[in-house]
Coordinates of C-alpha atoms in Angstrom, one line a residue:
X204 CA 0.0 0.3 0.0
X205 CA 1.0 3.6 -0.3
X206 CA 2.0 5.7 2.5
X207 CA 0.3 8.9 3.2
X208 CA 0.8 12.6 3.8
X209 CA -1.5 14.9 5.3
X210 CA 0.0 19.0 5.6
X211 CA 1.8 20.1 2.7
X212 CA 3.1 23.6 4.2
X213 CA 6.8 25.3 4.2
X214 CA 8.3 21.7 5.9
X215 CA 5.5 19.2 5.0
X216 CA 5.8 19.9 1.0
X217 CA 9.6 19.2 0.6
X218 CA 9.6 16.5 3.2
X219 CA 6.7 14.8 1.0
X220 CA 8.6 15.9 -2.1
X221 CA 11.6 13.8 -1.0
X222 CA 9.1 11.0 0.2
X223 CA 7.9 10.8 -3.7
X224 CA 11.3 11.5 -5.2
X225 CA 12.9 8.4 -3.8
X226 CA 10.6 6.6 -5.0
X227 CA 7.7 6.4 -2.1
X228 CA 4.1 5.1 -3.2
X229 CA 2.9 8.1 -1.8
X230 CA -0.9 9.6 -1.6
X231 CA -1.2 13.5 0.0
X232 CA -3.6 16.2 0.6
X233 CA -3.9 19.7 1.5
X234 CA -6.2 22.1 2.0
X235 CA -5.1 24.7 0.2
X236 CA -4.6 22.8 -3.0
X237 CA -2.2 24.2 -5.1
X238 CA 0.4 23.5 -2.6
X239 CA -0.2 19.7 -3.9
X240 CA 0.9 20.6 -7.5
X241 CA 4.9 19.9 -7.2
X242 CA 3.9 15.9 -5.6
X243 CA 1.6 15.5 -8.1
X244 CA 4.4 16.3 -10.6
X245 CA 6.7 14.2 -8.5
X246 CA 4.4 10.9 -8.8
X247 CA 2.0 11.4 -6.0
X248 CA -1.0 10.5 -6.2
X249 CA -3.0 14.0 -4.5
X250 CA -6.5 13.5 -3.1
X251 CA -9.6 15.0 -2.4
X252 CA -9.7 14.6 1.2
X253 CA -8.2 13.0 4.3
X254 CA -10.1 10.3 4.4
X255 CA -9.0 9.4 1.0
X256 CA -5.8 9.1 1.9
X257 CA -6.0 7.3 4.7
X258 CA -8.2 4.7 2.6
X259 CA -5.1 4.1 0.2
X260 CA -2.4 4.5 2.8
X261 CA -0.7 1.9 5.7
X262 CA 0.9 4.6 6.9
X263 CA 0.3 8.3 7.3
X264 CA 2.4 10.9 8.3
X265 CA 1.0 14.3 10.0
X266 CA 2.6 17.5 9.0
X267 CA 0.4 20.0 10.5
X268 CA 0.1 23.5 12.3
X269 CA -1.2 22.4 15.6
X270 CA -3.2 20.1 17.5
X271 CA -5.9 22.0 16.0
X272 CA -5.2 21.4 12.5
X273 CA -4.6 17.7 13.2
X274 CA -8.2 17.3 15.4
X275 CA -9.7 18.7 12.4
X276 CA -8.3 16.8 9.9
X277 CA -8.3 13.8 11.8
X278 CA -12.3 14.2 12.6
X279 CA -11.2 13.6 15.9
X280 CA -13.9 13.7 18.2
X281 CA -16.4 11.9 15.5
X282 CA -17.4 8.6 13.9
X283 CA -15.5 9.3 11.2
X284 CA -12.0 9.2 13.0
X285 CA -12.1 5.4 14.1
X286 CA -13.3 4.6 10.6
X287 CA -10.2 6.8 8.9
X288 CA -7.3 5.4 11.9
X289 CA -8.1 1.7 12.1
X290 CA -5.8 -0.6 11.0
X291 CA -3.4 2.2 9.9
X292 CA -0.3 4.1 11.7
X293 CA -0.2 7.3 12.2
X294 CA 2.3 9.5 12.4
X295 CA 2.5 13.0 14.2
X296 CA 5.5 14.7 13.3
X297 CA 4.8 18.5 14.1
X298 CA 5.1 20.2 16.8
X299 CA 2.3 20.1 20.3
X300 CA 1.9 19.8 23.2
X301 CA 3.6 16.4 25.0
X302 CA -0.2 15.9 26.2
X303 CA -2.0 16.6 23.4
X304 CA 0.2 13.8 21.7
X305 CA -0.3 11.7 24.6
X306 CA -4.2 11.9 24.3
X307 CA -3.5 11.5 20.0
X308 CA -1.9 8.1 20.7
X309 CA -4.8 6.8 23.1
X310 CA -7.3 7.7 20.8
X311 CA -6.0 6.1 17.7
X312 CA -5.2 3.0 19.6
X313 CA -8.4 3.0 21.1
X314 CA -9.6 3.2 17.5
X315 CA -7.3 0.1 16.2
X316 CA -4.9 2.0 14.7
X317 CA -1.1 2.4 15.7
X318 CA 0.6 5.6 16.7
X319 CA 4.2 6.9 16.5
X320 CA 5.6 10.4 16.9
X321 CA 8.3 11.7 14.8
X322 CA 8.8 15.5 15.2
X323 CA 11.7 17.1 13.5
X324 CA 14.7 19.1 14.1
X325 CA 15.6 21.6 11.1
X326 CA 14.0 24.8 9.1
X327 CA 12.8 24.5 5.3
X328 CA 16.5 24.0 3.9
X329 CA 17.4 21.3 5.7
X330 CA 13.8 20.1 4.8
X331 CA 14.8 20.3 1.5
X332 CA 18.0 18.4 1.7
X333 CA 16.4 15.8 3.2
X334 CA 18.8 16.4 6.4
X335 CA 16.2 16.8 8.7
X336 CA 16.9 14.6 12.3
X337 CA 13.7 12.8 13.8
X338 CA 12.7 11.7 17.3
X339 CA 10.8 8.8 17.1
X340 CA 9.2 7.5 19.5
X341 CA 5.9 5.0 19.9
X342 CA 5.8 1.4 20.6
X343 CA 8.1 -1.1 19.1
X344 CA 6.1 -2.4 16.1
X345 CA 4.6 1.3 15.1
X346 CA 8.3 2.5 15.2
X347 CA 9.6 -0.4 12.9
X348 CA 7.4 0.1 10.3
X349 CA 7.6 3.6 10.2
X350 CA 11.6 4.8 10.6
X351 CA 12.9 2.9 7.0
X352 CA 10.1 5.7 5.4
X353 CA 12.1 8.5 7.3
X354 CA 15.2 7.8 5.1
X355 CA 14.1 10.1 2.6
X356 CA 13.9 12.9 5.0
X357 CA 16.1 12.6 7.6
X358 CA 19.9 12.1 7.6
X359 CA 19.5 10.8 11.3
X360 CA 16.5 9.2 13.3
X361 CA 17.2 9.1 17.4
X362 CA 14.5 6.7 18.7
X363 CA 13.3 8.6 21.9
X364 CA 11.5 5.5 23.7
X365 CA 7.8 5.6 24.5
X366 CA 5.4 8.3 23.2
X367 CA 5.3 11.5 24.1
X368 CA 9.3 11.3 24.9
X369 CA 9.5 12.8 21.1
X370 CA 7.9 15.3 21.6
X371 CA 9.8 16.3 24.7
X372 CA 12.8 15.8 23.3
X373 CA 11.3 18.3 20.3
X374 CA 11.2 20.9 22.9
X375 CA 14.1 20.4 24.6
X376 CA 16.1 21.1 21.3
X377 CA 13.7 24.2 20.0
X378 CA 14.4 26.0 23.2
X379 CA 18.6 25.8 22.9
X380 CA 17.3 26.9 19.2
X381 CA 15.2 29.7 20.3
X382 CA 17.4 31.1 22.7
X383 CA 20.7 30.5 20.6
X384 CA 18.9 32.4 17.5
X385 CA 17.7 35.4 19.8
X386 CA 21.5 35.1 21.5
X387 CA 22.4 35.9 18.1
X388 CA 20.2 38.3 17.1
X389 CA 21.2 40.6 20.5
X390 CA 25.0 40.3 19.5
X391 CA 25.1 41.1 15.7
X392 CA 22.3 44.4 17.1
X393 CA 25.0 45.1 19.4
X394 CA 27.6 44.8 17.3
X395 CA 26.1 46.8 14.7
X396 CA 25.3 49.9 17.1
X397 CA 28.8 49.8 17.8
X398 CA 30.2 50.0 15.0
X399 CA 31.7 46.8 14.7
X400 CA 32.2 45.4 11.3
X401 CA 29.6 43.2 10.5
X402 CA 31.4 40.9 7.6
X403 CA 34.5 41.0 10.3
X404 CA 31.9 39.6 13.0
X405 CA 30.4 36.9 10.7
X406 CA 34.3 35.5 10.1
X407 CA 35.1 35.7 13.6
X408 CA 31.8 34.1 14.1
X409 CA 32.4 31.2 11.7
X410 CA 35.9 30.1 12.8
X411 CA 35.0 29.9 16.3
X412 CA 34.1 27.0 18.6
X413 CA 30.3 28.1 18.6
X414 CA 29.9 27.9 15.0
X415 CA 27.1 25.8 13.6
X416 CA 24.7 25.4 10.6
X417 CA 22.4 27.5 12.5
X418 CA 24.8 30.4 13.5
X419 CA 26.1 30.8 10.3
X420 CA 22.7 30.3 8.3
X421 CA 20.5 33.2 10.7
X422 CA 24.2 35.6 11.4
X423 CA 24.2 35.7 7.1
X424 CA 20.4 36.7 7.7
X425 CA 20.8 38.8 10.3
X426 CA 23.6 40.9 8.4
X427 CA 22.2 41.3 5.4
X428 CA 18.1 41.9 7.0
X429 CA 17.2 38.5 4.7
X430 CA 13.6 37.8 6.7
X431 CA 12.6 35.6 3.7
X432 CA 11.0 32.5 5.9
X433 CA 13.4 29.4 7.2
X434 CA 11.3 29.3 10.2
X435 CA 8.3 31.7 11.0
X436 CA 8.3 34.2 13.8
X437 CA 4.8 33.1 14.6
X438 CA 5.7 29.1 14.6
X439 CA 8.4 30.3 16.8
X440 CA 6.6 31.9 19.2
X441 CA 4.2 28.8 19.2
X442 CA 7.1 26.2 20.3
X443 CA 8.3 29.2 22.6
X444 CA 4.5 29.3 24.5
X445 CA 4.4 25.3 24.1
X446 CA 7.9 25.2 25.9
X447 CA 6.9 27.8 28.7
X448 CA 3.7 25.5 29.4
X449 CA 5.4 22.6 30.0
X450 CA 8.3 24.0 32.4
X451 CA 5.2 25.5 34.0
X452 CA 3.3 22.9 34.5
X453 CA 6.4 20.7 35.3
X454 CA 7.9 24.0 38.1
X455 CA 11.0 23.7 36.4
X456 CA 12.9 27.4 35.7
X457 CA 13.1 28.8 31.9
X458 CA 14.7 32.4 32.4
X459 CA 15.8 32.4 29.0
X460 CA 13.0 31.1 27.3
X461 CA 10.4 33.6 29.0
X462 CA 12.8 36.5 27.8
X463 CA 12.8 34.8 24.1
X464 CA 8.7 34.6 24.6
X465 CA 8.2 38.5 25.2
X466 CA 10.5 39.3 22.1
X467 CA 8.9 36.7 19.6
X468 CA 5.1 38.0 20.9
X469 CA 6.5 41.6 20.0
X470 CA 7.8 41.2 16.3
X471 CA 4.7 39.3 16.0
X472 CA 3.3 42.5 17.2
X473 CA 5.4 44.4 14.9
X474 CA 3.3 42.4 11.9
X475 CA 6.4 40.0 11.1
X476 CA 4.9 36.8 12.2
X477 CA 5.0 35.3 8.6
X478 CA 9.2 36.4 8.6
X479 CA 11.9 34.3 9.5
X480 CA 12.6 33.8 13.2
X481 CA 15.9 36.2 12.5
X482 CA 13.3 39.0 12.6
X483 CA 13.8 39.2 16.6
X484 CA 16.3 41.5 15.9
X485 CA 13.3 44.1 14.9
X486 CA 11.8 43.6 18.5
X487 CA 15.5 44.2 20.4
X488 CA 15.9 47.7 17.6
X489 CA 12.7 48.4 18.7
X490 CA 13.7 48.3 22.5
X491 CA 16.6 50.0 21.7
X492 CA 14.5 53.1 20.7
X493 CA 12.6 53.5 23.2
X494 CA 15.7 53.0 26.3
X495 CA 17.1 56.0 23.8
X496 CA 14.3 57.7 24.2
X497 CA 13.8 57.4 27.2
X498 CA 17.3 58.3 28.2
X499 CA 17.1 61.8 26.3
X500 CA 13.6 62.4 28.0
X501 CA 15.0 62.1 31.6
X502 CA 18.5 64.1 30.6

């Protein structure tokens, strides 16, 4: 039988394309139909709704925006849900709260289906290159069936045990990503306002021990004022909120994350929700402007 893929957004479309181009028999659906055109060209079957994908596919990947979107697509809470997921493996690849994933697993299993988590680390370019890292979790039989299918999308698959450990791993990784990129934005803002030569700064960062694929990409975007989306501000804010809520519910301090939560909220408030997360520098710049105004008034 074919595999299925639901959700062809910024990440989902290149992920599904890599599956199709690897020769995986694939059935896809997306709410915005035009996003499926490249999949049709790559040989995938483009179907009219999610139920049709489940009819054709044994393993169905979900790369949807959030839990509400997943529930709507799966018709969760209606009799249609059980009819869709029975005898199928549902693979949740998006980012939601661990509690949501735990509940979805329970409902899928109660309906006679199997469930796995496989959230991924990486943004659009790694998705296009098939260089994502998957954090796979779930029952052993389900993860064994899913793991080979991840190869065209992911250069690394890390088994995390039972669900929702994959989602908890993803939130831990994203905490580091969010605070790192925010710190990088603040560093370039500081350097720029101090008159430091930015190309020279990028050279120092690239040559030093803190260099990474993310630092190189985001530092260049910051220096060039290039906010074309790789990981959108609104998506980062959503992830930030998930991590902060998980930390609060467990009584875990998250001081750096809490500052980032404020800054990404301010960035979205500037109308930049659809731009790349590097645009968080705009919120930092706004705070600098406010501080200067306050200092001028006080003097």
